XYZ file of C-alpha atoms in Angstrom:
739
model
C 25.178 -65.821 35.980
C 26.829 -65.219 32.721
C 30.297 -65.653 32.223
C 31.046 -61.885 32.106
C 29.432 -61.288 35.361
C 32.062 -64.022 36.915
C 34.817 -62.180 34.927
C 33.962 -58.877 36.523
C 33.033 -59.938 39.682
C 35.437 -58.431 42.447
C 37.392 -56.664 39.225
C 39.103 -59.889 39.013
C 41.359 -60.231 35.825
C 40.566 -63.439 33.440
C 42.895 -65.738 35.254
C 41.038 -64.973 38.491
C 37.964 -66.282 36.916
C 38.253 -69.153 34.926
C 42.248 -69.512 35.368
C 42.265 -69.475 39.286
C 39.650 -72.277 39.297
C 41.583 -74.532 36.383
C 44.864 -73.415 38.002
C 44.054 -75.052 41.359
C 42.742 -77.961 39.902
C 45.997 -78.003 37.661
C 44.796 -77.457 34.059
C 45.481 -73.604 33.846
C 47.735 -72.599 30.914
C 50.853 -71.919 32.708
C 50.363 -74.623 35.381
C 49.356 -77.479 33.358
C 51.431 -80.328 33.789
C 50.715 -84.596 33.849
C 49.968 -85.649 37.326
C 49.373 -89.040 38.687
C 45.901 -90.288 37.566
C 43.074 -91.198 40.333
C 40.841 -93.909 39.201
C 37.779 -92.366 37.692
C 35.521 -94.626 39.748
C 36.771 -92.832 42.689
C 35.356 -89.558 41.740
C 31.747 -89.853 40.609
C 31.597 -86.170 41.256
C 33.781 -85.611 38.500
C 31.668 -87.880 36.111
C 28.500 -85.818 37.048
C 29.948 -82.678 36.231
C 31.529 -83.822 32.838
C 27.918 -84.865 32.250
C 26.644 -81.445 33.152
C 29.309 -80.082 30.679
C 28.318 -82.189 27.992
C 24.779 -81.633 28.298
C 24.951 -77.691 28.420
C 22.723 -75.610 26.223
C 24.541 -72.448 26.033
C 27.833 -70.471 27.021
C 26.287 -69.566 30.809
C 25.587 -73.077 31.486
C 28.447 -74.194 30.052
C 30.876 -72.043 31.869
C 29.067 -72.868 35.448
C 29.703 -76.587 34.517
C 33.329 -75.924 33.765
C 33.513 -74.319 37.184
C 32.200 -77.223 38.860
C 34.613 -79.616 37.023
C 37.603 -77.674 38.324
C 36.283 -77.796 41.844
C 35.569 -81.643 41.425
C 39.304 -82.147 40.568
C 41.900 -81.429 43.125
C 45.136 -79.782 42.223
C 47.783 -82.416 41.258
C 45.110 -84.808 40.577
C 44.600 -84.577 36.865
C 46.934 -86.139 34.173
C 46.555 -86.119 30.182
C 43.773 -88.693 30.042
C 41.508 -86.580 32.193
C 42.220 -83.566 30.789
C 41.686 -84.891 27.351
C 38.071 -85.711 28.599
C 37.652 -82.426 29.668
C 38.372 -81.035 26.303
C 35.915 -83.719 24.825
C 33.340 -82.366 26.823
C 34.325 -78.607 26.393
C 35.378 -78.757 22.404
C 36.427 -76.029 20.685
C 33.367 -74.292 19.937
C 33.211 -72.194 23.296
C 36.569 -71.175 23.137
C 36.364 -70.135 19.564
C 33.343 -67.548 20.375
C 35.460 -66.417 23.544
C 38.198 -65.598 21.024
C 36.333 -64.017 18.335
C 33.579 -62.023 19.986
C 33.930 -58.242 19.136
C 31.445 -56.824 21.654
C 31.447 -57.501 25.230
C 28.412 -57.052 27.512
C 27.899 -53.914 29.622
C 30.564 -53.595 32.375
C 33.031 -56.267 30.889
C 36.515 -55.217 29.721
C 36.357 -56.193 26.124
C 39.728 -58.293 26.612
C 38.646 -60.476 29.419
C 36.584 -62.893 26.982
C 39.679 -63.428 24.782
C 41.703 -64.273 27.762
C 39.262 -66.799 28.779
C 39.372 -68.336 25.496
C 43.302 -68.426 25.195
C 43.286 -69.852 28.763
C 41.185 -72.839 27.705
C 43.186 -72.963 24.583
C 46.866 -73.128 26.571
C 45.263 -75.707 28.803
C 44.455 -77.973 25.779
C 47.550 -77.242 23.971
C 49.504 -79.032 26.788
C 48.294 -82.286 25.126
C 50.889 -82.496 21.955
C 47.999 -84.062 20.036
C 45.781 -81.406 20.328
C 48.258 -78.617 19.833
C 48.611 -79.958 16.358
C 44.621 -79.976 16.115
C 43.565 -77.886 13.018
C 40.969 -75.944 15.573
C 44.258 -75.011 17.313
C 46.491 -74.187 14.090
C 43.617 -72.035 12.609
C 43.957 -69.747 15.867
C 47.564 -68.802 15.224
C 46.791 -65.634 13.164
C 44.516 -64.837 16.118
C 46.869 -65.728 18.706
C 50.051 -63.791 17.048
C 47.709 -60.541 17.245
C 47.758 -60.575 20.874
C 51.396 -60.181 21.204
C 51.196 -56.808 19.856
C 48.001 -55.941 21.367
C 48.072 -52.506 23.238
C 46.754 -52.068 26.863
C 47.961 -51.175 30.274
C 51.117 -53.069 30.856
C 50.103 -53.627 34.490
C 46.962 -55.070 33.808
C 47.229 -58.590 35.352
C 44.590 -59.966 33.097
C 46.355 -59.025 30.096
C 49.683 -60.253 31.429
C 48.198 -63.606 32.085
C 46.800 -63.587 28.441
C 50.040 -62.958 27.072
C 51.399 -65.656 29.101
C 49.096 -68.187 27.859
C 49.522 -67.028 24.141
C 53.263 -67.966 24.337
C 52.210 -71.022 26.072
C 50.022 -72.040 23.061
C 52.367 -70.927 20.373
C 55.434 -72.774 21.828
C 52.992 -75.950 22.271
C 52.440 -75.482 18.690
C 56.105 -74.981 17.905
C 56.900 -78.254 19.486
C 54.891 -80.198 16.901
C 56.415 -81.868 13.744
C 54.692 -79.354 11.376
C 54.220 -76.577 14.043
C 57.052 -74.322 12.764
C 55.556 -74.178 9.445
C 52.468 -73.139 10.529
C 53.505 -70.621 12.675
C 55.602 -68.884 10.114
C 52.684 -68.847 7.718
C 50.311 -67.478 10.327
C 52.315 -64.591 10.459
C 53.816 -65.600 14.221
C 57.411 -64.410 13.266
C 56.805 -60.786 12.229
C 54.577 -60.648 15.554
C 57.289 -62.248 17.644
C 59.759 -59.684 16.160
C 57.311 -56.718 16.804
C 56.628 -58.203 20.201
C 60.536 -58.313 21.165
C 61.433 -54.617 19.681
C 58.608 -53.246 21.722
C 59.987 -54.721 25.057
C 56.866 -54.962 26.662
C 55.689 -57.868 28.699
C 56.850 -61.441 27.589
C 59.124 -59.991 25.019
C 61.894 -62.509 26.542
C 59.546 -65.236 25.723
C 59.007 -63.474 22.051
C 62.880 -63.704 21.641
C 63.008 -67.443 22.716
C 60.361 -68.645 20.443
C 62.143 -66.632 17.382
C 65.143 -68.843 18.415
C 63.495 -71.977 17.931
C 61.855 -70.966 14.654
C 64.854 -69.695 13.365
C 66.764 -73.197 14.528
C 63.687 -75.077 12.833
C 63.126 -73.203 9.498
C 65.612 -70.629 8.708
C 64.985 -70.054 5.221
C 61.196 -69.840 5.717
C 61.423 -67.330 8.289
C 63.529 -64.917 6.583
C 61.108 -65.474 3.442
C 58.346 -64.386 5.344
C 59.645 -61.557 7.704
C 62.891 -60.463 6.360
C 62.452 -56.595 7.188
C 61.143 -57.530 10.864
C 63.990 -60.055 11.546
C 66.564 -57.296 10.101
C 64.947 -55.066 12.687
C 65.464 -57.566 15.496
C 69.282 -58.146 14.518
C 70.020 -54.319 14.337
C 68.589 -54.248 17.928
C 70.493 -57.441 19.298
C 73.524 -56.109 17.425
C 73.206 -52.700 19.072
C 72.736 -54.184 22.543
C 75.941 -56.375 21.735
C 77.928 -53.221 20.999
C 77.143 -51.368 23.991
C 77.006 -54.258 26.474
C 79.544 -54.256 29.578
C 78.194 -57.431 31.688
C 77.731 -61.052 31.127
C 74.930 -60.559 28.749
C 77.306 -59.798 25.703
C 78.660 -63.653 25.899
C 74.723 -64.630 26.180
C 74.278 -62.552 22.862
C 77.180 -64.376 21.337
C 75.077 -67.470 21.449
C 72.202 -65.749 20.002
C 73.625 -63.522 17.246
C 74.564 -66.309 14.788
C 70.933 -67.469 14.476
C 69.847 -63.593 13.746
C 72.428 -63.468 10.714
C 70.570 -63.517 7.533
C 71.139 -65.656 4.418
C 71.442 -62.509 2.156
C 73.268 -59.518 2.747
C 74.234 -58.368 6.566
C 73.359 -54.669 7.121
C 76.557 -52.611 7.584
C 75.649 -50.888 10.672
C 75.011 -54.395 12.151
C 78.560 -55.728 10.771
C 80.141 -52.412 12.531
C 78.405 -53.123 15.794
C 79.090 -56.914 15.766
C 82.819 -56.379 14.923
C 83.317 -53.460 17.695
C 81.681 -55.581 20.255
C 83.887 -59.163 19.420
C 86.847 -56.734 19.621
C 86.202 -55.880 22.977
C 85.635 -59.362 23.630
C 88.466 -60.781 22.284
C 90.998 -58.265 23.211
C 90.313 -59.108 26.906
C 91.503 -61.815 29.176
C 88.638 -64.621 29.044
C 87.925 -67.849 30.268
C 87.208 -70.604 27.671
C 83.162 -70.424 28.011
C 83.564 -66.704 27.509
C 85.788 -66.697 24.357
C 84.241 -69.899 22.554
C 81.103 -68.258 21.738
C 82.690 -65.351 20.671
C 85.116 -67.134 18.330
C 81.863 -69.048 16.970
C 80.338 -65.740 16.063
C 83.221 -64.523 14.470
C 83.435 -67.614 12.502
C 79.780 -67.285 11.269
C 80.398 -63.943 10.417
C 83.565 -64.976 8.017
C 81.574 -67.836 6.818
C 78.577 -65.077 5.713
C 80.562 -61.886 4.802
C 84.047 -63.233 3.941
C 86.335 -60.381 5.338
C 84.026 -57.482 4.567
C 82.878 -57.236 7.990
C 86.349 -56.105 9.286
C 87.110 -52.534 8.937
C 90.184 -51.660 6.701
C 92.946 -49.998 8.482
C 95.338 -50.649 11.245
C 92.411 -51.395 13.575
C 91.214 -53.848 11.268
C 94.505 -55.720 10.460
C 95.186 -55.927 13.955
C 91.794 -57.422 14.595
C 92.015 -60.021 11.911
C 95.462 -60.884 13.175
C 93.953 -61.205 16.525
C 90.961 -63.570 15.168
C 93.389 -65.643 13.309
C 96.373 -66.385 16.470
C 93.332 -67.184 18.784
C 91.924 -69.619 16.133
C 95.444 -71.088 15.717
C 96.388 -71.659 19.246
C 92.884 -73.194 19.998
C 93.592 -75.878 17.168
C 96.870 -76.388 18.575
C 95.599 -76.868 22.070
C 93.182 -78.967 21.151
C 94.858 -81.305 18.711
C 98.417 -81.744 19.774
C 97.738 -82.904 23.279
C 96.839 -86.422 23.284
C 93.889 -87.453 25.311
C 92.036 -84.295 25.472
C 88.703 -83.844 24.781
C 88.359 -81.885 21.615
C 85.721 -79.347 21.728
C 84.671 -80.062 17.996
C 82.100 -77.079 17.295
C 84.849 -74.744 18.546
C 87.846 -76.188 16.805
C 85.529 -76.198 13.613
C 84.949 -72.637 13.651
C 88.638 -71.993 14.326
C 88.841 -73.628 11.117
C 86.840 -71.211 9.319
C 88.592 -68.442 10.792
C 91.881 -70.151 9.582
C 90.393 -70.072 6.075
C 89.480 -66.460 6.211
C 93.233 -65.721 7.310
C 94.443 -67.956 4.317
C 92.744 -65.629 2.007
C 93.596 -62.589 3.373
C 97.159 -63.658 3.360
C 97.026 -64.786 -0.303
C 95.313 -61.707 -1.458
C 97.376 -59.340 -3.468
C 95.196 -56.334 -3.849
C 93.158 -54.758 -1.041
C 94.368 -57.066 1.458
C 93.536 -56.172 5.025
C 97.030 -57.311 6.200
C 100.277 -55.666 5.740
C 103.288 -58.027 4.228
C 104.848 -58.428 7.882
C 101.460 -59.595 9.490
C 100.981 -62.187 6.468
C 104.339 -63.653 7.094
C 103.862 -64.036 10.681
C 100.495 -65.486 10.312
C 101.589 -67.668 7.762
C 104.093 -69.096 10.121
C 101.394 -69.556 12.889
C 99.056 -71.290 10.460
C 101.623 -73.694 9.515
C 102.042 -74.792 13.286
C 98.175 -74.954 13.518
C 98.299 -77.062 10.025
C 101.004 -79.595 11.455
C 98.869 -80.120 14.461
C 95.784 -80.658 11.900
C 97.905 -83.376 9.921
C 98.961 -84.784 13.561
C 95.219 -85.600 14.306
C 94.443 -86.536 10.870
C 97.279 -89.124 11.099
C 95.567 -90.749 14.092
C 92.192 -91.253 12.349
C 91.414 -94.708 11.927
C 88.841 -96.395 9.462
C 86.040 -96.123 11.988
C 86.036 -92.564 12.571
C 86.297 -91.402 8.810
C 82.971 -90.432 8.289
C 82.604 -88.420 11.603
C 81.843 -84.450 10.518
C 85.127 -83.179 12.351
C 87.252 -85.368 10.217
C 85.680 -83.908 7.213
C 86.196 -80.179 8.837
C 89.925 -80.990 9.311
C 90.495 -82.349 5.836
C 88.654 -79.205 4.327
C 90.985 -77.017 6.184
C 94.190 -78.774 5.077
C 92.707 -78.729 1.593
C 92.607 -74.853 1.747
C 95.924 -74.711 2.918
C 97.399 -76.881 0.415
C 95.727 -75.005 -2.376
C 98.217 -72.230 -1.386
C 101.136 -73.688 0.021
C 102.564 -77.006 -0.654
C 106.552 -76.306 0.012
C 106.184 -76.165 3.636
C 105.676 -79.250 5.878
C 106.251 -81.367 2.517
C 107.377 -84.278 4.616
C 104.092 -84.687 6.659
C 101.904 -83.813 3.620
C 103.519 -86.719 1.625
C 103.128 -88.768 4.296
C 99.506 -88.113 5.058
C 98.908 -88.399 1.095
C 97.832 -92.279 1.475
C 95.129 -91.566 4.075
C 93.581 -88.357 1.856
C 93.455 -90.614 -1.074
C 91.808 -93.463 0.700
C 89.473 -90.951 2.673
C 88.570 -89.071 -0.584
C 87.762 -92.383 -2.138
C 85.615 -93.624 0.392
C 83.370 -90.705 0.583
C 83.071 -90.445 -3.313
C 81.963 -94.110 -3.266
C 79.139 -92.983 -0.769
C 78.393 -89.636 -2.164
C 75.096 -89.140 -0.599
C 76.863 -89.406 3.019
C 79.956 -87.089 1.800
C 77.110 -84.301 1.161
C 75.539 -84.942 4.381
C 78.697 -84.789 6.110
C 79.210 -81.355 4.556
C 75.921 -80.371 5.926
C 76.865 -81.443 9.348
C 80.388 -79.695 9.378
C 78.396 -76.394 8.748
C 76.103 -77.005 11.437
C 78.961 -77.952 13.744
C 81.210 -75.151 12.919
C 78.860 -72.155 12.700
C 75.113 -72.358 13.751
C 72.402 -74.750 12.955
C 71.379 -72.718 9.956
C 71.636 -74.222 6.293
C 75.141 -74.081 4.919
C 76.340 -71.584 2.360
C 77.834 -72.438 -1.214
C 81.327 -72.115 0.607
C 80.831 -75.852 2.094
C 81.268 -78.323 -1.135
C 79.462 -81.692 -0.620
C 82.317 -83.909 -1.408
C 86.047 -84.361 0.527
C 87.348 -84.819 -3.216
C 86.663 -81.320 -4.494
C 88.354 -79.926 -1.341
C 91.568 -81.487 -1.936
C 91.798 -80.916 -5.802
C 93.505 -77.829 -5.987
C 96.192 -78.967 -3.641
C 96.565 -82.272 -5.658
C 96.999 -79.916 -8.667
C 100.378 -78.566 -7.119
C 101.353 -81.442 -5.938
C 101.337 -83.313 -9.151
C 103.854 -81.159 -10.352
C 106.332 -82.327 -8.012
C 107.978 -85.757 -8.722
C 107.743 -87.317 -4.876
C 104.170 -86.040 -4.252
C 103.113 -87.204 -7.872
C 104.381 -90.849 -7.377
C 102.585 -91.319 -4.358
C 99.445 -90.164 -5.739
C 99.704 -92.521 -8.946
C 100.918 -95.304 -6.420
C 97.733 -94.966 -4.057
C 95.528 -94.611 -7.464
C 94.408 -91.000 -7.249
C 94.412 -90.604 -11.299
C 91.629 -93.496 -11.610
C 89.605 -91.905 -8.624
C 89.935 -88.253 -10.527
C 88.762 -89.946 -14.055
C 85.831 -91.369 -12.184
C 85.199 -88.209 -10.473
C 85.335 -85.947 -13.400
C 83.030 -88.264 -15.690
C 80.590 -88.168 -12.670
C 80.890 -84.345 -11.934
C 80.454 -84.027 -15.709
C 77.240 -85.917 -16.340
C 75.822 -82.919 -13.799
C 76.408 -80.610 -16.682
C 75.410 -82.898 -19.661
C 72.483 -81.892 -21.653
C 69.270 -82.858 -19.927
C 70.369 -81.247 -16.534
C 69.718 -77.869 -15.654
C 73.064 -76.297 -15.357
C 71.483 -73.021 -13.938
C 71.147 -74.626 -10.654
C 74.579 -75.967 -10.458
C 76.898 -74.383 -7.959
C 80.012 -72.567 -9.537
C 82.177 -75.113 -7.581
C 81.065 -77.989 -9.906
C 82.495 -76.018 -13.001
C 85.709 -75.108 -10.806
C 86.114 -78.370 -9.823
C 86.112 -79.691 -13.387
C 88.629 -77.039 -14.242
C 90.815 -78.155 -11.300
C 90.703 -81.916 -12.537
C 91.535 -80.713 -16.051
C 94.710 -79.008 -14.865
C 95.559 -82.084 -12.594
C 95.287 -84.134 -15.994
C 97.392 -81.674 -17.710
C 100.274 -82.173 -15.367
C 99.921 -85.982 -15.594
C 100.128 -85.772 -19.507
C 103.187 -83.467 -19.116
C 104.863 -85.424 -16.367
C 103.993 -88.837 -16.752
C 102.881 -89.567 -20.017
C 103.440 -93.316 -19.765
C 100.851 -93.433 -17.417
C 98.225 -91.904 -19.834
C 98.939 -94.535 -22.317
C 98.576 -97.559 -20.194
C 95.721 -96.754 -17.999
C 92.391 -97.561 -19.477
C 90.681 -95.130 -17.519
C 92.299 -92.243 -19.574
C 90.805 -93.955 -22.683
C 87.057 -93.479 -20.969
C 88.155 -89.710 -20.224
C 89.194 -88.934 -23.735
C 85.984 -90.470 -25.109
C 84.056 -88.066 -22.959
C 85.966 -85.235 -23.844
C 85.477 -85.918 -27.734
C 81.837 -86.416 -27.036
C 81.419 -83.393 -24.914
C 83.403 -80.354 -26.508
C 81.235 -79.937 -29.766
C 78.103 -78.930 -27.595
C 80.172 -77.198 -25.084
C 81.811 -74.793 -27.274
C 78.568 -73.217 -28.239
C 77.283 -72.569 -24.935
C 77.559 -69.156 -23.479
C 79.622 -68.109 -20.465
C 81.774 -71.835 -20.413
C 84.691 -70.792 -22.522
C 87.132 -71.380 -19.752
C 85.824 -74.791 -19.221
C 85.812 -75.203 -23.235
C 89.484 -74.106 -23.351
C 90.303 -76.763 -20.417
C 88.601 -79.433 -22.361
C 89.889 -78.610 -25.881
C 93.503 -78.188 -24.616
C 93.472 -81.530 -22.283
C 92.091 -83.225 -25.376
C 94.188 -82.182 -27.858
C 97.547 -83.176 -25.535
C 95.951 -86.547 -24.669
C 95.249 -87.078 -28.625
C 98.882 -86.735 -29.206
C 99.730 -89.573 -26.796
C 96.688 -91.745 -27.785
C 97.066 -91.208 -31.620
C 97.128 -94.691 -32.139
C 93.681 -95.452 -30.628
C 90.726 -96.548 -32.871
C 88.817 -93.522 -31.413
C 91.147 -91.253 -33.110
C 91.231 -92.847 -36.360
C 88.771 -90.370 -38.137
C 86.039 -91.407 -36.203
C 82.924 -89.003 -35.993
C 83.598 -88.795 -32.532
C 87.019 -87.510 -33.127
C 86.382 -85.329 -36.150
C 83.576 -83.772 -33.916
C 86.065 -83.256 -31.316
C 88.779 -81.510 -33.678
C 86.149 -79.457 -35.504
C 85.045 -78.069 -31.945
C 88.700 -77.650 -31.089
C 89.514 -75.450 -34.290
C 86.493 -73.448 -33.568
C 87.916 -72.371 -29.815
C 91.315 -71.561 -31.178
C 90.354 -69.881 -34.379
C 87.492 -67.480 -33.020
C 89.918 -66.061 -30.200
C 91.248 -63.083 -32.531
C 89.381 -60.638 -34.920
C 90.622 -57.899 -37.182
C 89.603 -54.770 -35.316
C 89.650 -50.932 -37.109
C 91.328 -48.194 -35.094
C 90.472 -44.432 -35.572
C 92.861 -42.755 -37.668
C 94.504 -45.449 -39.248
C 93.993 -46.956 -42.593
C 95.228 -50.485 -41.275
C 93.321 -52.639 -38.608
C 94.830 -54.172 -35.932
C 94.733 -57.873 -34.356
C 92.381 -57.882 -31.295
C 90.821 -60.085 -28.808
C 87.054 -61.053 -29.998
C 84.745 -59.703 -27.449
C 83.731 -63.440 -26.016
C 87.580 -63.762 -25.333
C 88.279 -60.294 -23.752
C 87.004 -61.039 -20.292
C 88.715 -64.198 -19.426
C 92.024 -64.012 -21.775
C 94.244 -63.566 -18.661
C 93.066 -66.910 -17.502
C 92.313 -68.770 -20.761
C 95.706 -67.434 -22.990
C 98.086 -69.940 -21.335
C 95.642 -72.984 -22.549
C 95.260 -71.298 -25.787
C 98.924 -71.263 -26.684
C 99.086 -74.904 -25.283
C 96.512 -75.858 -27.474
C 97.961 -74.447 -30.843
C 100.959 -76.352 -29.764
C 99.060 -79.629 -29.271
C 97.191 -79.321 -32.332
C 100.216 -78.722 -34.101
C 101.762 -81.962 -32.698
C 98.516 -83.886 -33.353
C 98.628 -82.815 -37.219
C 101.594 -85.334 -38.434
C 100.218 -88.088 -36.094
C 96.600 -88.100 -37.728
C 96.829 -88.238 -41.886
C 93.142 -87.426 -41.486
C 93.470 -84.000 -39.725
C 94.935 -81.630 -42.302
C 92.373 -82.202 -44.741
C 89.493 -81.839 -42.271
C 91.186 -78.311 -41.175
C 91.150 -77.571 -44.965
C 87.653 -78.205 -45.250
C 87.030 -75.983 -42.179
C 88.675 -73.129 -44.090
C 90.617 -72.429 -40.847
C 94.466 -72.008 -42.474
C 92.628 -69.933 -45.481
C 90.757 -67.725 -42.839
C 93.803 -67.606 -40.942
C 95.880 -66.155 -43.574
C 93.277 -63.561 -44.731
C 93.150 -62.657 -40.864
C 96.936 -62.030 -41.151
C 96.805 -60.156 -44.276
C 94.109 -57.975 -43.073
C 96.090 -56.623 -39.982
C 99.142 -54.351 -39.393
C 102.355 -56.970 -38.777
C 103.179 -54.591 -36.009
C 100.079 -55.456 -34.161
C 100.851 -59.100 -34.024
C 102.975 -60.146 -31.094
C 105.548 -62.728 -31.523
C 104.447 -65.449 -29.466
C 101.492 -64.990 -31.799
C 103.288 -65.265 -35.078
C 105.152 -68.282 -33.508
C 101.883 -70.021 -32.725
C 100.168 -69.297 -36.044
C 103.292 -70.311 -38.051
C 103.468 -73.627 -36.271
C 99.858 -74.509 -37.065
C 100.369 -73.528 -40.738
C 103.575 -75.006 -41.153
C 102.556 -78.603 -40.030
C 99.436 -78.178 -42.207
C 101.398 -77.401 -45.405
C 103.822 -80.039 -44.787
C 100.898 -82.897 -44.146
C 99.023 -82.015 -47.063
C 99.407 -80.804 -50.718
C 95.980 -79.399 -51.158
C 96.630 -77.337 -47.958
C 99.777 -75.880 -49.652
C 97.862 -74.943 -52.663
C 95.032 -73.532 -50.897
C 97.554 -71.242 -48.833
C 99.468 -69.885 -51.706
C 95.993 -69.007 -53.439
C 95.490 -66.865 -50.150
C 98.595 -65.137 -50.715
C 100.289 -67.349 -48.018
C 103.939 -66.700 -49.420
C 103.636 -62.735 -49.324
C 102.058 -62.865 -45.908
C 104.704 -65.348 -44.656
C 107.204 -62.899 -45.905
C 105.534 -59.881 -44.007
C 105.460 -61.769 -40.787
C 109.098 -62.974 -41.225
C 107.710 -66.519 -41.280
C 110.734 -68.234 -42.952
C 109.548 -71.655 -42.121
C 106.472 -71.226 -43.712
C 107.870 -69.470 -46.727
C 110.211 -72.211 -47.374
C 107.328 -74.879 -47.055
C 105.255 -73.017 -49.393
C 107.842 -72.492 -51.933
C 108.346 -76.375 -52.439
C 106.099 -77.974 -54.958
C-alpha cells in the first residue's frame, strides 16, 4: 500500500491520512503540545514500531511504520522526548522527498504529498531545537510558496497545509536567528501577498508579519519594501473606512507598518482622516490611547507633513496638541496616579509637533490666535513636567520616562524661557546633575534614547530626531538662559560651564581627522555650534570665568589646533565661523597665556581666522557698469544669513587682539591680508560697500597700522590713503598720514 493510496482512500485530505492519525496521537501540526511522558518500559509496542520505522527500506514501509507508531501512542501521552525519538527514526529525508516531489502517482492530487510533508515538518517544528535545524531552515523558500499557491479555497487538505505552513514559519520565527532566515528566504513578500489576497489564513499572515517587523524592521523593509507598502495601503484604507471596533485594533498595528523612508501620500491621507474621526469622538482611554500613539508615530516619521493645510488641518493639529497636553497634566499633576509612560511619551511627541508649528513663521498650519492658545495650553503641560521632574530622585534618573520628560522640557526651553522662569530656575540644579550623570555614562545615555523611542512610538528603530544624550537636548535652552543673570549664575554655580567644555571636547573628537564625519548625524555639528554660542555668551557676560577656569584654557587649545583644518573642509563653514569667532574672543581674554605668545598653534589659528575673515567678499563685475561691486563669495552666499553676525563679531575680536599680541600685526602683513583688503576696496564701487562693512574693514586696518610701522608702509604702497579718502575712513587716513 503506497502513501498515495492511503492519501486517496475515501477521498480524504492530507490531514485525514497522516494527520488524523498523528493528531490522535498528539503529534499533529496544529495539535502538537507537550504532554506527560509515559515510561518507555510501559510501551513495548511503541519500541517495536520505532524499530520498524528505523529499518524501513522504502517510502511505503516508512509510511506504514509511521502509522503504526501513531496508533501505539495514545493522545496526550507524547512529550517532547518521545516526539524527538520519533523524529530520530523518521529523519528529514522522507518529508524532504514529500515536499519536493513534482509528479504524483495516478489518482493522487498533486498537493497531497506536499501536505503530508508539511504536516510532518510542522510536528517536528514544535521542538524549538528542530525548528532551528538547517534542514528546516532550508525549507523556508518552499514553505513560503505554499502561502500563495492557487487552489480550491474550500479544499480541506489545502487549508490544513496552510495551517501547518504557518505553524512551521511561526516556530522558526521564535528561534533566535529565525527572523533573519525567514526574511532572507522571501517569507516577508509571501506573507504580504497572502494577506493582500485575503485567502484562507490571511489573518495568520498578518500576525506573523507583525512579529517579523517588530524583530527586524530594517531588514524587512530592505527585502520587501514594495510588498510592505502594498500592505500599508490596504491597512490605511481599511482604517479610513472602518466604523467598528476594528479601527482601534488597526491603530495598534499601523505604527509597525510605517516605513523608515517616505510614507505614501495616499496612506497619510487615509491615516489622518481615520485619526480625525476617532479623536473627534468621545472615547474611553483604551480607545483614545492607541490613536494618540499612532499620531505620535506619524509626527515622528513625517513631522506635520501628514496633516492637510487649511482649516481642517489646523483644527486637527490643535485638537491633537490639546488632547496631548490634557493627558500629560492628568498623568503628572495627580500624585499617586500610575503613569502610563508609553502614552504620555507619545503625547510628548505631539507636544513637540505643536512647539514646532507654533514657532514656524512661514507655512505654518496654525493661525496666530491658535498659536497663542496652544502656547498657553502647552505652558500648563510643561509646568506639570517640571513638577514631575522635581520629584525624581537619584534612583530614577536612568529611567527612560525621565529622559523623555527632560527631552520635551528641552524642546520647550529651546523656544521659550521667559514663562515659568521661577520653576525652571528651581529645576536647573537637577538638570545639570542629570546631564552630568548621563554624560559620564554615555553608553547608558544612548541606550536610554533607544528605549525612549520604543516607549513613545513603536518597537521600531528610532530616527535621527532622538539624540543620544541628555545634554544635547538641553543645549538650546541653556544658550538662552546664559544670557540672563539669574539662570546663568545658577548654571555656573552648578558647574555647567566645565561640563559643557568636557562635552564639547568629547564631541569634537568625533569630527577630528581619522573619524568618518560623513556618517555623523547633523545633530553632532549642531550641538557643537550651540556649545559655541553658549561659550560666546559666557565670554561676553562672564569674562572673569573664562580667565580663571582651567577648562577654558583646554578649550582654547582645542580651538587653536582645530581651526586650520576646519576652514579647509567643504560644507563646514558655519562651524568654522563659530570656532574662529569664539577663539578670537577668548584670545582677547587669555592674551597673557603662554599658548598665545606666537607659538606654532597660535600662529596657525590666527592664519586660519584671517582666511575665514578675508574670503567672505569678492569683487564682482556687473553688466553695463565699468566698476565692479562688492559681493559675497560663492561659499558664503548660502549661509550668510546665519554667518554674518559671527563674521562681524570676529572682525571686531580680531581688531581687539592686535594690540594685545605684538606678533600678530607682522603675521597679518605676511599673509598679505591688509594689502589684499585695500586692493579689494580699490577695485569696487564705494557705493556697493555698506557702512557696516566699511566700519569693520577700517577697524582692522587701523589697528594693524597703529601696531606696526611696516604695515603702515605696505598700506601706503597699496594706495591706502586714497582708498581711505574714497570710503571716508577718517581714522585710517589720519593713521597713514603719520610717520
